[in-house]
C-alpha positions as a Python dict, from the first residue, in 0.01 Angstrom:
ca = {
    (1, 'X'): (0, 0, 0),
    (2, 'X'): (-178, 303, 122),
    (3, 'X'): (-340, 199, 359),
    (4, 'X'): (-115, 362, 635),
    (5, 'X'): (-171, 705, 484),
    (6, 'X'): (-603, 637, 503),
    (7, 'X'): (-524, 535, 857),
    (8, 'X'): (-297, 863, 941),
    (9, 'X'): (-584, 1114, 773),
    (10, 'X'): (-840, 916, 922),
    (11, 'X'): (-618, 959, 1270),
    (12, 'X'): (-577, 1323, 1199),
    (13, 'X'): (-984, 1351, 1102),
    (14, 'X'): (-1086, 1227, 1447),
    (15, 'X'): (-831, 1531, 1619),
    (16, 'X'): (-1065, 1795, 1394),
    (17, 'X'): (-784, 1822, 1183),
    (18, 'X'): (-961, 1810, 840),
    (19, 'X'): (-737, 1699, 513),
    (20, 'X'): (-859, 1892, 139),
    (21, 'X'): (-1062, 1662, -59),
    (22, 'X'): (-843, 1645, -309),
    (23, 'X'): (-605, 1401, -26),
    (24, 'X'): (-874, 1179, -68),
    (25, 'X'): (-965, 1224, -443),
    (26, 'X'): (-585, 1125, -441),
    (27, 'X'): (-565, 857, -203),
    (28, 'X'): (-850, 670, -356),
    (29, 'X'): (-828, 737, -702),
    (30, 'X'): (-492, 866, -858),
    (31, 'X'): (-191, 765, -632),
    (32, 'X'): (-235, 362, -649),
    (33, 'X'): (-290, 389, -997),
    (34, 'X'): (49, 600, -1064),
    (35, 'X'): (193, 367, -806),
    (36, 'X'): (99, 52, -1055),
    (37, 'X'): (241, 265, -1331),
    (38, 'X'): (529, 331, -1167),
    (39, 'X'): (614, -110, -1120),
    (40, 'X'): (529, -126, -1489),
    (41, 'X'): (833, 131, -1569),
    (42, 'X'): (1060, -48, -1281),
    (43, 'X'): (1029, -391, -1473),
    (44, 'X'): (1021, -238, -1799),
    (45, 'X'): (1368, -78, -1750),
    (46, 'X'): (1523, -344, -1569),
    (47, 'X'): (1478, -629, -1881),
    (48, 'X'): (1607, -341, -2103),
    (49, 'X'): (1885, -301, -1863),
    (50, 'X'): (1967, -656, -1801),
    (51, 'X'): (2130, -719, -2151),
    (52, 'X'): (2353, -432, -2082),
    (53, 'X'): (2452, -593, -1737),
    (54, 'X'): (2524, -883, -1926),
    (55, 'X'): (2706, -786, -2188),
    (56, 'X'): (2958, -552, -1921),
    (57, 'X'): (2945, -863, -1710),
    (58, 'X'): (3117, -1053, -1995),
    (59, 'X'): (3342, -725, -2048),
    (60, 'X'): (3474, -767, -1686),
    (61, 'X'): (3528, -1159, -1754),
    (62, 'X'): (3700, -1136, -2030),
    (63, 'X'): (3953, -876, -1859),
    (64, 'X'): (3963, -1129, -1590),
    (65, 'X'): (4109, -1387, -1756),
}
């Protein structure tokens, strides 16, 4: 998933254009973690969601017929 952003800072590395080592610290270490955090929260809302998209769904039937 990051792997674009290594390959842009290592781009911008080999122009003498040095990133703060905390882009790295961050690239390594904290961003793919918060990105797996942030799936967990995606699917988590969506199934407590989907009963509420149900139960409208079954509103908008009703009305329907």
């Amino acid at each position: 998933m990051f792997e674009p952003l290594k390959e842009t800072v290592a781009l911008l590395k080999t122009y003498g254009d040095k990133m703060p080592e905390e882009i790295h610290l961050q690239l390594q270490d904290k961003l793919p973690e918060r990105w797996e955090n942030n799936k967990r929260l995606c699917l988590r809302v969506a199934e407590n969601a989907a009963p509420l998209q149900a139960a409208e769904a079954a509103i908008l039937r009703n009305k329907c017929q």
